Each structure stands twice: as C-alpha cells, then as structure tokens.
Coordinates of C-alpha atoms in Angstrom, one line a residue:
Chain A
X180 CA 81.5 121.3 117.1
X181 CA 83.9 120.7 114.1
X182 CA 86.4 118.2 116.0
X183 CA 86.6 115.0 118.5
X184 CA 88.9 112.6 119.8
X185 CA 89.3 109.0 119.8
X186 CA 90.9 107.3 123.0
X187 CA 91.9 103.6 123.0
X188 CA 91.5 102.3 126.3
X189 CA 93.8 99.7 127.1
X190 CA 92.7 97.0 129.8
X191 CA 93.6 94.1 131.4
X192 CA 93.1 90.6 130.0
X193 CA 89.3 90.0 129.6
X194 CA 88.6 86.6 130.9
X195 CA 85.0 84.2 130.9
X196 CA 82.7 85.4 133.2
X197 CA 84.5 88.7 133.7
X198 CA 82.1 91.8 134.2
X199 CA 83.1 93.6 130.8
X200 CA 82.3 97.1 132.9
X201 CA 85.0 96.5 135.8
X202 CA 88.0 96.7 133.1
X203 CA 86.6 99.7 131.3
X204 CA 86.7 101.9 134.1
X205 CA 89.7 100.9 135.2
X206 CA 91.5 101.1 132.2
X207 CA 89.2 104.6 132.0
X208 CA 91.0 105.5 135.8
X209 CA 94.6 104.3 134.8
X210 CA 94.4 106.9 131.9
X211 CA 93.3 109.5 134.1
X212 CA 89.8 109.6 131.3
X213 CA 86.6 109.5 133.2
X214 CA 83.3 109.3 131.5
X215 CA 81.6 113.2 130.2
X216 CA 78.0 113.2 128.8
X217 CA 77.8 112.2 125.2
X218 CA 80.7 110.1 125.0
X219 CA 80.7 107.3 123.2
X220 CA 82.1 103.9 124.0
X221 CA 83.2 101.7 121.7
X222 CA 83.6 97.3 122.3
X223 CA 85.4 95.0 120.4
X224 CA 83.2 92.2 119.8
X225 CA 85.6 89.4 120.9
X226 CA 86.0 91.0 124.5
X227 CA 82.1 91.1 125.1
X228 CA 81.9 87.7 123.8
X229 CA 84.6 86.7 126.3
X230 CA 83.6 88.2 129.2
X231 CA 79.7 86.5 128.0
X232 CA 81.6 82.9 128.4
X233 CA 81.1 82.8 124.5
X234 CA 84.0 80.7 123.8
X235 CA 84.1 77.0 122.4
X236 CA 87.1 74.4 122.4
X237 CA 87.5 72.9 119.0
X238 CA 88.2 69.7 120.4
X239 CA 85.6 67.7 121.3
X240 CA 83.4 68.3 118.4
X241 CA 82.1 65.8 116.1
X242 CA 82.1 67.1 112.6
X243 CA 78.9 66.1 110.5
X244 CA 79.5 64.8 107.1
X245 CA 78.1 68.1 105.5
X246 CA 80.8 69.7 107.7
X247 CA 83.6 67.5 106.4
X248 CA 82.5 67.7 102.9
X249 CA 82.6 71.9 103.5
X250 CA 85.8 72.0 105.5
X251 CA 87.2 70.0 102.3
X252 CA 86.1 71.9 99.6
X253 CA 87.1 75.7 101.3
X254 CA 90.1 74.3 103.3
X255 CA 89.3 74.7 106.9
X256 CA 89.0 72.9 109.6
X257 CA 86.0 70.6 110.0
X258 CA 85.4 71.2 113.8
X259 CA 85.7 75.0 113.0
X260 CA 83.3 74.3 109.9
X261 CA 80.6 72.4 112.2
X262 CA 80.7 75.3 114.5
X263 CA 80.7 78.3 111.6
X264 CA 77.3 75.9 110.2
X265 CA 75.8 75.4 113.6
X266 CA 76.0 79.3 113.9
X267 CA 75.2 80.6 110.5
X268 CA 71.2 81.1 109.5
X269 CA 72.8 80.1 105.7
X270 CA 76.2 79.4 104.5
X271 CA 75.8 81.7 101.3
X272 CA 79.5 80.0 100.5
X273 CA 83.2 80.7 101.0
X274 CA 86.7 80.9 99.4
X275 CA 89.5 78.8 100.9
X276 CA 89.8 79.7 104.5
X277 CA 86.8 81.5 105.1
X278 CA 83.3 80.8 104.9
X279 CA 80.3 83.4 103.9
X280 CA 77.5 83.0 106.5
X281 CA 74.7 84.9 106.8
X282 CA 73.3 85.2 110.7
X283 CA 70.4 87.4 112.4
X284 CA 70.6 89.2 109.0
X285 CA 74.5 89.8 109.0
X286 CA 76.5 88.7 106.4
X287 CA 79.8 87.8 107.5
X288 CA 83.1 85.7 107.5
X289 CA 82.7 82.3 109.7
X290 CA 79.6 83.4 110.8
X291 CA 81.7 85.5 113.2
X292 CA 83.9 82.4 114.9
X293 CA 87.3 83.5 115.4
X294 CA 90.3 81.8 116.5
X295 CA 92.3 85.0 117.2
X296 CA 92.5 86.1 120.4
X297 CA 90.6 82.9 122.2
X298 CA 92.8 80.3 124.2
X299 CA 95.0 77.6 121.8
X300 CA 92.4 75.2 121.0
X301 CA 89.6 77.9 121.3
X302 CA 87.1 79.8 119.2
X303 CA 85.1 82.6 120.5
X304 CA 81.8 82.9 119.2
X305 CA 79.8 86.4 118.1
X306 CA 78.5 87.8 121.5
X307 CA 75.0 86.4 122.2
X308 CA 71.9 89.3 121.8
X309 CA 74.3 92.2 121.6
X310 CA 71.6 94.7 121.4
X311 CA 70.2 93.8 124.7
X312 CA 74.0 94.1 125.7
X313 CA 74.9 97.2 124.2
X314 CA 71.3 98.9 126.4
X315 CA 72.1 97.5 129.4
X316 CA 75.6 98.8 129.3
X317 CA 74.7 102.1 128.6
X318 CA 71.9 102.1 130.7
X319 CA 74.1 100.8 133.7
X320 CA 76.7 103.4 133.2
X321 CA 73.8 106.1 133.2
X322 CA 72.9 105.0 136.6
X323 CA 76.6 104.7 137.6
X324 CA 78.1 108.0 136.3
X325 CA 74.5 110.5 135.4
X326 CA 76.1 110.5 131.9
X327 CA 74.3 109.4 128.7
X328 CA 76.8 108.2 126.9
X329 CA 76.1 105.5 123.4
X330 CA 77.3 102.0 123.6
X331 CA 78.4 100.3 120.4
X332 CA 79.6 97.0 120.3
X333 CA 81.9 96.6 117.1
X334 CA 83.4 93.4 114.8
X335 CA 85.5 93.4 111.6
X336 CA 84.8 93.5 108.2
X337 CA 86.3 93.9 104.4
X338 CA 85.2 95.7 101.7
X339 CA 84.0 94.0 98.7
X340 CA 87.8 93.5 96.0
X341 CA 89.7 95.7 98.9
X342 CA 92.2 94.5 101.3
X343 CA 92.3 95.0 104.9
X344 CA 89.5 94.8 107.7
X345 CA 88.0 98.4 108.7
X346 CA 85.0 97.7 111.8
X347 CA 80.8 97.4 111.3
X348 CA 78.9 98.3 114.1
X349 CA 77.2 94.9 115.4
X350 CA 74.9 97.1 118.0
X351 CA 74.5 100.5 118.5
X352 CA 72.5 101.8 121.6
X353 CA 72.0 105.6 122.7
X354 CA 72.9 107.3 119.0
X355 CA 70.8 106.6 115.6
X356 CA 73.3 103.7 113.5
X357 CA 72.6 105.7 110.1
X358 CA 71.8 108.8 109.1
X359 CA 69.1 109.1 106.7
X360 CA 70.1 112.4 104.6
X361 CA 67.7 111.7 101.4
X362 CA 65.5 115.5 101.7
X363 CA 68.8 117.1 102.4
X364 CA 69.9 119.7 99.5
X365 CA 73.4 119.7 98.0
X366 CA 75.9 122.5 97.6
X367 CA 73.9 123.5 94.9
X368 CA 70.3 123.1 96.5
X369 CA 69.2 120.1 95.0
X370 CA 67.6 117.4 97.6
X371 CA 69.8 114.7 97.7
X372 CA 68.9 111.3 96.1
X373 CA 70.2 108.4 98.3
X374 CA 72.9 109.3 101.0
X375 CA 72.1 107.3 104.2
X376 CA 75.2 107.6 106.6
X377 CA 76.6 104.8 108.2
X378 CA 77.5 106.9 111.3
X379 CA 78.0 103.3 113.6
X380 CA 80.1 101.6 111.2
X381 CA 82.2 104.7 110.6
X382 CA 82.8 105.3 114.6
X383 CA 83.7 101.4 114.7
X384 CA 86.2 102.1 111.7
X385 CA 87.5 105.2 113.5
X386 CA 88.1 103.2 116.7
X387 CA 89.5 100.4 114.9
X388 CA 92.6 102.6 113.9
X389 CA 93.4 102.3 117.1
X390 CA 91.8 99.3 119.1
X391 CA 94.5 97.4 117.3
X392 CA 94.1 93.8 116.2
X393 CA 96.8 91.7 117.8
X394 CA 98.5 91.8 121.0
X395 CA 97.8 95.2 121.8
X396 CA 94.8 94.6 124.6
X397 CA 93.0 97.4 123.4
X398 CA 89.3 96.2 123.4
X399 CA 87.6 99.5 123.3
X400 CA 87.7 103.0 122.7
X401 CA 86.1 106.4 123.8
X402 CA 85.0 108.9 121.5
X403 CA 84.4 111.7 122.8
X404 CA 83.0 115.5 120.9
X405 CA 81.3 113.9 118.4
X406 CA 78.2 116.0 117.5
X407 CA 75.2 113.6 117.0
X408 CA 71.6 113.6 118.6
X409 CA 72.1 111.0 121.5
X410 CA 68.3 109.4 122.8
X411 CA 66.9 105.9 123.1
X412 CA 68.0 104.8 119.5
X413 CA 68.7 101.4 119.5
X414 CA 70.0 98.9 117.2
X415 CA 70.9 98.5 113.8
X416 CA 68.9 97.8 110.5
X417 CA 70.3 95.8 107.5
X418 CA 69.1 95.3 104.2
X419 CA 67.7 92.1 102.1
X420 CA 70.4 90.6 99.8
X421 CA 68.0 91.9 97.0
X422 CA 68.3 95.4 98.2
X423 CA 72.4 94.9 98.1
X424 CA 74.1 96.7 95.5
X425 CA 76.7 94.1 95.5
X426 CA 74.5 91.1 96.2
X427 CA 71.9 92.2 94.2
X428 CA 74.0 92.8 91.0
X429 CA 76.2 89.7 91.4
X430 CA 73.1 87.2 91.8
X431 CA 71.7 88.9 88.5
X432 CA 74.9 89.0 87.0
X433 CA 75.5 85.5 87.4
X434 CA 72.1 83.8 87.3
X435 CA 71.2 85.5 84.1
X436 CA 74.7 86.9 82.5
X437 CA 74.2 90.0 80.2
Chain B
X280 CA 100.1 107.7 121.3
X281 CA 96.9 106.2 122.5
X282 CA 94.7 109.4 121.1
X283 CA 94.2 111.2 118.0
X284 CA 92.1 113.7 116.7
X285 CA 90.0 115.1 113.8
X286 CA 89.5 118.1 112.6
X287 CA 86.7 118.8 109.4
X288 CA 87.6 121.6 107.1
X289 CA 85.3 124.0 106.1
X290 CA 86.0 126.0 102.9
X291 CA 84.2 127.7 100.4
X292 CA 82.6 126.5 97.4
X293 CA 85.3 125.1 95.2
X294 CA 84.7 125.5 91.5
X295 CA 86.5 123.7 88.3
X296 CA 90.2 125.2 87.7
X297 CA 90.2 125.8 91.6
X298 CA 93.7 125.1 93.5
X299 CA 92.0 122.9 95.9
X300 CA 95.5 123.7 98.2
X301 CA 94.6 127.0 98.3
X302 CA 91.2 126.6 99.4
X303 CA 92.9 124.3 102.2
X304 CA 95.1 126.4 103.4
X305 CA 92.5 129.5 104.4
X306 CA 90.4 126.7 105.8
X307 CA 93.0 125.4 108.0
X308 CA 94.0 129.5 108.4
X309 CA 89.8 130.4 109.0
X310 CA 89.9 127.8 111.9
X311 CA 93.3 128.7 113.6
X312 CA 94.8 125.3 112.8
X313 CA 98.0 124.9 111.2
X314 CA 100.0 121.8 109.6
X315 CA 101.9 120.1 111.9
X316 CA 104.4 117.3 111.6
X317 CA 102.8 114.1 110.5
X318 CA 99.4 115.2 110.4
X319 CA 97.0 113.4 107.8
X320 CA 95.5 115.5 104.8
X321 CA 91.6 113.6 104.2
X322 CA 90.3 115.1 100.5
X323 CA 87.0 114.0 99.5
X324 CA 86.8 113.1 95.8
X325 CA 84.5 115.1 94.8
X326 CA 86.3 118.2 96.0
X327 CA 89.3 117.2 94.2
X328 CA 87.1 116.3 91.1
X329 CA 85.2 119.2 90.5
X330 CA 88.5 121.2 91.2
X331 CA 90.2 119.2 88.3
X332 CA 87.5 120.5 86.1
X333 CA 86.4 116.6 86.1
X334 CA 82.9 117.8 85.7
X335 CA 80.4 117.1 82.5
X336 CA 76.6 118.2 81.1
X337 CA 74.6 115.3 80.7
X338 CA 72.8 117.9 78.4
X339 CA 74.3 116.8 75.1
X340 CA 75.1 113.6 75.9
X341 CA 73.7 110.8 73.0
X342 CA 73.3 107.6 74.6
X343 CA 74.0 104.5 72.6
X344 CA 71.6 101.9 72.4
X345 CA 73.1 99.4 74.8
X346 CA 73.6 102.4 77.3
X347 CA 69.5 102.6 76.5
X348 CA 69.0 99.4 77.6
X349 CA 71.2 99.2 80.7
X350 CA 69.4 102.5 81.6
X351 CA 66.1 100.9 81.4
X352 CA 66.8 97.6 82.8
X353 CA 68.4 99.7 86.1
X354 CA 65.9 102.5 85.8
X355 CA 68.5 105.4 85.7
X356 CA 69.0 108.9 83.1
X357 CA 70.4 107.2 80.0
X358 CA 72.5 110.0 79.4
X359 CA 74.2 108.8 82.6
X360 CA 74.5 105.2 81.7
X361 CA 76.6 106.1 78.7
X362 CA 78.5 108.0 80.7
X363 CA 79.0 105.3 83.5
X364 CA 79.7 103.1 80.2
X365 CA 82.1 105.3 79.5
X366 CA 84.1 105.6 83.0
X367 CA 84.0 102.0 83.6
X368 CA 86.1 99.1 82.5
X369 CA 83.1 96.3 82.9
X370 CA 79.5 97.1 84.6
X371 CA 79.4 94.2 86.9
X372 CA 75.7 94.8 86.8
X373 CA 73.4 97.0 89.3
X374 CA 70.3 97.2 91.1
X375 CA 67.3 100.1 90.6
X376 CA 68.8 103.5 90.2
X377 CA 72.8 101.6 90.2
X378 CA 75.1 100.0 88.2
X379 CA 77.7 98.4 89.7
X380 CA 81.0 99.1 87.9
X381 CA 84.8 97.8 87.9
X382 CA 86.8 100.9 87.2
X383 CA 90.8 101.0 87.7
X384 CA 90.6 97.6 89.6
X385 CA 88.0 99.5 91.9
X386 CA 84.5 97.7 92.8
X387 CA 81.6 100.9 92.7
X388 CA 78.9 101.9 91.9
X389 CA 78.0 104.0 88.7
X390 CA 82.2 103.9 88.5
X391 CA 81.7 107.6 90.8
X392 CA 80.0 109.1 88.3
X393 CA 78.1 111.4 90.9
X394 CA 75.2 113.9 90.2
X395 CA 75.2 115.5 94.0
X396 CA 77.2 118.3 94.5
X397 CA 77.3 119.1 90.8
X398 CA 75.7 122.1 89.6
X399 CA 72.4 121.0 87.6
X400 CA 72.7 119.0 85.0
X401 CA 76.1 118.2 85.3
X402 CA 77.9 115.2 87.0
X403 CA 80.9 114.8 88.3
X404 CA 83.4 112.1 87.5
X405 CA 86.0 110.2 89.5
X406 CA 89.5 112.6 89.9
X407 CA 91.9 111.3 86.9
X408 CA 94.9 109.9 88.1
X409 CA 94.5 110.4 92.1
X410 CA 97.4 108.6 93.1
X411 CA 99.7 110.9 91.3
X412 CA 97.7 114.1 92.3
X413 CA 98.0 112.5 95.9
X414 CA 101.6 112.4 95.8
X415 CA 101.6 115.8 93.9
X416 CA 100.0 117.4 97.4
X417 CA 102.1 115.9 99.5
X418 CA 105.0 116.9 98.2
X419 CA 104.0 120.3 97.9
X420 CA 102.5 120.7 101.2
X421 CA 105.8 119.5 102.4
X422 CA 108.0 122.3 100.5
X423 CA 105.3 125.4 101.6
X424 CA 105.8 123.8 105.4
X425 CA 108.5 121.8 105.8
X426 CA 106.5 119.1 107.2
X427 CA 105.8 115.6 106.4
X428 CA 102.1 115.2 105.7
X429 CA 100.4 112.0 104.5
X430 CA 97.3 112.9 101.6
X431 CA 94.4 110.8 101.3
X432 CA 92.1 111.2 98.5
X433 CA 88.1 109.4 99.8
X434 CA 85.1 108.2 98.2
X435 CA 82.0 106.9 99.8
X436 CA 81.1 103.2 99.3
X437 CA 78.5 101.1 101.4
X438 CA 79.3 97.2 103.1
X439 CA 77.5 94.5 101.5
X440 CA 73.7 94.1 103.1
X441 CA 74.2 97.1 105.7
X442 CA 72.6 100.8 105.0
X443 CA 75.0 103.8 104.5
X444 CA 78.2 104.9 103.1
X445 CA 81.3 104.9 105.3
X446 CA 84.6 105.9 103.7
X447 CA 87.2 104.1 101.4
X448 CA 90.6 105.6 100.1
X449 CA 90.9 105.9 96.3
X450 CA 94.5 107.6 96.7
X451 CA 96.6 107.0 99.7
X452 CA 100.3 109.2 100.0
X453 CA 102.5 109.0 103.0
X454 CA 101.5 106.5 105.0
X455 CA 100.6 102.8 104.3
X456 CA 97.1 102.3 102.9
X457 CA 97.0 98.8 104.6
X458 CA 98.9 97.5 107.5
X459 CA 99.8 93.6 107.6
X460 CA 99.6 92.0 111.3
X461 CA 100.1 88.8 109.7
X462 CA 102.8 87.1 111.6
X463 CA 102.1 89.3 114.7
X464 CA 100.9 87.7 117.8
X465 CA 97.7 87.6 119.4
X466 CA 96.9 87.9 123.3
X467 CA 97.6 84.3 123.2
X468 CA 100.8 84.3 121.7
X469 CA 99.3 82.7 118.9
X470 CA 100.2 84.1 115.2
X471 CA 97.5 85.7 113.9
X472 CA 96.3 84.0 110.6
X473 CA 95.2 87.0 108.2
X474 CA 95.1 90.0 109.4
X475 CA 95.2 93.2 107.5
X476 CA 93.8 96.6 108.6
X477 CA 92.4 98.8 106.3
X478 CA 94.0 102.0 107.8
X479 CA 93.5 104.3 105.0
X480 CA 89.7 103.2 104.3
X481 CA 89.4 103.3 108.0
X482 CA 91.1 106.8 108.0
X483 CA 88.5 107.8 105.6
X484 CA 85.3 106.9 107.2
X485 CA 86.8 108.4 110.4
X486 CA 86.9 111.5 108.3
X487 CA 83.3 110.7 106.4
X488 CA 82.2 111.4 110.1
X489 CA 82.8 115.0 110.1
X490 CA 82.8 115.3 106.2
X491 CA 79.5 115.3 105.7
X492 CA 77.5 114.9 102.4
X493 CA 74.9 117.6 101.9
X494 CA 75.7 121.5 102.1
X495 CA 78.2 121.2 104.9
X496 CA 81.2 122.6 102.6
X497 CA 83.3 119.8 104.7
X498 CA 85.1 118.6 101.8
X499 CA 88.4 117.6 104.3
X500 CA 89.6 117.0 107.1
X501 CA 92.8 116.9 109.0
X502 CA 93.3 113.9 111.3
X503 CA 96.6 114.8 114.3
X504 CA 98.2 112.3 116.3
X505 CA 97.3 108.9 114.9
X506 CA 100.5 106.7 115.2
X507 CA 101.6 105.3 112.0
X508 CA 104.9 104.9 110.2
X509 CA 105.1 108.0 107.8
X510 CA 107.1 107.7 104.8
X511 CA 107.2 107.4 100.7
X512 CA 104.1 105.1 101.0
X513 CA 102.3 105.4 97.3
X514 CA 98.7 103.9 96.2
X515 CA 96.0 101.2 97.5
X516 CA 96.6 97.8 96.1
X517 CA 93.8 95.6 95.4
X518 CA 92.5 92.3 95.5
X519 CA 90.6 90.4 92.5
X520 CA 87.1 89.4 92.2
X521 CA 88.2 85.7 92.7
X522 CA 90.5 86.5 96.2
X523 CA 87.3 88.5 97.6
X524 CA 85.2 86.7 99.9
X525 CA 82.2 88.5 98.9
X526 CA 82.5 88.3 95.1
X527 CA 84.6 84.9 95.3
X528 CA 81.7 83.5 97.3
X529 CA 79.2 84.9 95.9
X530 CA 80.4 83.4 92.5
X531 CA 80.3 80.1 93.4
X532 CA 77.2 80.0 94.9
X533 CA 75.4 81.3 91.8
X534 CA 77.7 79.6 89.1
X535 CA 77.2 76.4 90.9
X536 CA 74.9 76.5 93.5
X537 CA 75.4 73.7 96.4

C-alpha cells in the first residue's frame, strides 16, 4: 500500500519508575486508537529513560580536573561535563556548548545527557540497553494485544552544516533498521551501486514532526500502513568512523591536507 | 491536528524537457487524490533534475589531471571526478567510491552528481537553482487550484557513522524549513536551550519512506494534514563548517588533537 499515517500520542507526565506501557495505552484509549497488526510504535528516548529511573541531579557531583579543564575550553558546565565523560566510550571533541561523544558505537551530542525535559537541577541520561528494551516491549504488547507490531525507541540528531534536529532510531525491534537495496536495478535497469535505506531513522524523523520537542507531552507516536516485512529483526548496525563519509574524509582531510 | 498522512506518487518515466507538474498532476489524478488546501508537494531531486534536462554523458568527458588523481586516490570513473570538480565549490575530501563536496553551502557527497536513475552513461546533476523552481511550483500549483501548497525539493544524504540515506530538503517553499523552539518551554517550565527542528529534512525522509530508490517510479509524494504555519516561507538556511558540531569538532580534534 502506497500511504500511512502518523499519530502522536499524547500522555500524561512520565515519571521515574513509571511502567512506560501503562501511559501508551492510555493515551492509545483517550484517542479512541487501539493497537492493529503491523503498527509501529514509536518512543522518544527521554521518556524510556525516565520511566527507567535514568535521571541524575547535577548537584552533588564532584567534577574531575579533566572535566574542569573540558567544561572550560567548550563552555559547559563541569558537573554536566563529568557526567557527558563518565558516559561517553571517547570524547571525539565539541564546539562551545556541546560535546561530541562517541558511546556503544553512537556518535552523538553529550553523549546523549540532556537537561531538557528532566526536573530543574536534573539530567536524564540515554536509556540503559534499549535494545533489550525495545524486545521486551514489543514482545509484551504481542502477548497483550495478539498484534506484532515494531518497537523503536528514538533520540535526536543534526545533520552535518544543517540546522535543526530530525530523529535516529537508537533501537529498532520487529522491522529490519535499513534496507539494503545494492542488487536492486534502477529506472533504467542497471543494479544499483550503494543505496542502503535508513528505514528507522526515517520513521523516527517522520514521528519527530509531530512528537514535538518542548512542552507538548507527546513522547511517542503510531505509525500505522507502512508496508515493510515485520519478523524478529532486531537492533541497529552502525558503521566505523573509517567507513564515515564525513568522518572518514575530514580525518584525511585534516591529518594529511590535499 | 495530532495525525497526518502520506501519500507516494507514482508517475511515469519522466524524461529531460518533461513538465514535471504535468506528470504530477495525472499521478495525483491516476490515484484519485486531489490538492487540497495546505497539503505538502515532496519532489525528489532527481525527478526534478532529469526533467530540467540537468543530465550529462560522461562519454566525452576529458578529465584533467588533478580530477585523475582525485579519481584514483578515491577509486571512482575519472570522467566523474571532473565532473564532481566541476559541480562543487571545494571537495572536502571522500572515502572509496566518494568525494565529499561543499556545493551552494551544502555538505554532500560527489556534490549530487548521481549515476542511478540516469540512462547509461549519463549522470545526473543537482537541479539548478531549486529554490527558485520551488517557489515557481508553488505558485503555479496555487493559480491551476486555488490552494495554498508548500513544495519541497529532496535529496538523500546519510548521518555521520550510521548506514542509509534518509531525506534532507535542498529547496523548501511554503512552509518554514526549520522551526526554532528556542525560548519555548519544556515539561518543566524550563526554557529550552537550542532547539531547532529540522521540519523540512524531517518532511523529506518521512517522504524518502514511500519514495523509494530503485524502479519504484515514486519520484513524490504528497504529505495531508501536518500542522504547520503555511505562508511565503522561501529556502533552507545553513550553518558553517565551524558552527557544526560534527565538522567543528571534528576539526579540532584532528588540527589539534587533545
């Protein structure tokens, strides 16, 4: 089918400790939506994380020297610093405000601590093993509903010299993440060369639109008609910095300039 | 509204000197769906390219000698490195099989000079001047029907270090192509620090979904009910290698590593 549909679903205020499930099919029941086979659910990040108890106070911590000496040279705070370090795998580096951490593979801003939408005097962190999360949903809505429906959990991200955060698919359970199309033919018959599609990072975009960033409560979304092969696909595979076209070029391009 | 819808476009093969309107319109007529008010027009580049005629033999073509040694040093068709050269305002660098190019302010690779869904032997190149033509179909669209349609013009790109393309906006008419929440409130009552949302990238990989890249003859899509301000909203401003997180950091770390 050439169409689908993208609900928001709005819930109440997710809370530490809450069971993440509860508010989705509620909010599902006060739209009058209910769960049909191959749906697909969509979760911002920051809500699993909350409801997982993922959420630190910044006061309290004692910021190590290397943490000072960071928060100083990118302009951020050194508790927040300490934390971003003590959750990155590397600190790859930063421009004022942000760091650039790379963690279980990802590369990302702050190594995923956020300070939007946690308690004053908060930071929530990334959710902890959101693949294992992401299963157990879907698998516990199976046994709920009879429905196989795919469970992504979802962050934000910017494109390289663009402005504006679209969403990356942080886990992916029930549907494949990417499409490999390379053995494909073109319009004009020819196999195609490289054209992998980032089907999870595109639905998270799509729900993005309209999960809303700021006050709206909208931590997830429901997509619903989308034609993909749903099964026990799970995950999502990232690439080496080497492999990155933008990594890859820039460490070249500034190690050895032309 | 709390829903919106797409809708892919299937059309027939569109051919250089093509009115790619035309071929829209018995799409849209071919599936029973008509313009309505505030409905959002998704083009895919190379649709509008090859239409435009923006379509060149790399029979013919004499590379120079630096597009020789780019082509070796990044293992591509030196016939297509001159003319990536030649589309591009500075090659950035690349990987095996890419270069990475700055064209118009835009960060991509081989500047969109794109040999799938040519004909053989031929490439296509980036539309010329897709803002205007943007605006041009949307103002046109809007005196055959009366209505008010924002027209997006898309291209693939991928994140750093994930696999597959999702969408980006290389024209955006209509609507805003980035919405700033800065100075909103989060759930918290807390002003949010940066926040900007990508809508029109977003827009676009919601449409890459149903696009497709191989024989699909999806070239566009038509996305109904998303709830945005529509208005004389023109082009996709940018941000500068030194203000990107990605490039800004990446920069640093290999000019000066810590």
């Amino acid at each position: 089918m050439n169409h689908f549909q993208i609900f928001g679903l709005r819930t109440n205020l997710i809370k530490p400790g809450d069971t993440l499930l509860d508010h989705i099919f509620t909010a599902l029941q006060n739209q009058n939506l209910f769960f049909k086979e191959h749906d697909i659910l969509i979760l911002a990040e920051s809500a699993v994380a909350t409801a997982q108890g993922r959420v630190t106070p910044l006061s309290g911590i004692i910021p190590s020297d290397h943490a000072r000496k960071i928060a100083k040279q990118y302009d951020i705070d050194p508790a927040l610093a300490e934390i971003v370090i003590s959750e990155s795998d590397v600190i790859v580096g930063g421009i004022p405000g942000f760091l650039l951490s790379i963690k279980s593979g990802h590369l990302l801003p702050n190594a995923g601590v956020d300070g939007s939408n946690a308690p004053e005097g908060y930071v929530t962190l990334l959710p902890s093993d959101p693949d294992a999360l992401a299963r157990n949903l879907r698998m516990t809505i199976l046994e709920k509903t009879g429905f196989h429906i795919a469970v992504l959990i979802v962050d934000s991200r910017t494109h390289p010299m663009r402005y504006g955060s679209g969403g990356v698919a942080i886990a992916c359970s029930g549907i494949p993440a990417v499409i490999d199309e390379r053995g494909k033919h073109d319009l004009f018959g020819r196999e195609l060369k490289v054209t992998r599609r980032a089907i999870a990072d595109n639905l998270a975009s799509a729900a993005e639109l309209i999960m809303g960033e700021s006050n709206e409560q909208i931590p997830a979304a429901l997509i619903r008609g989308f034609d993909i092969e749903f099964g026990d696909y799970e995950g999502i595979e990232l690439i080496s910095p080497d492999e990155c076209l933008f990594i890859g070029s820039l460490k070249k391009a500034y190690v050895n300039p032309p």
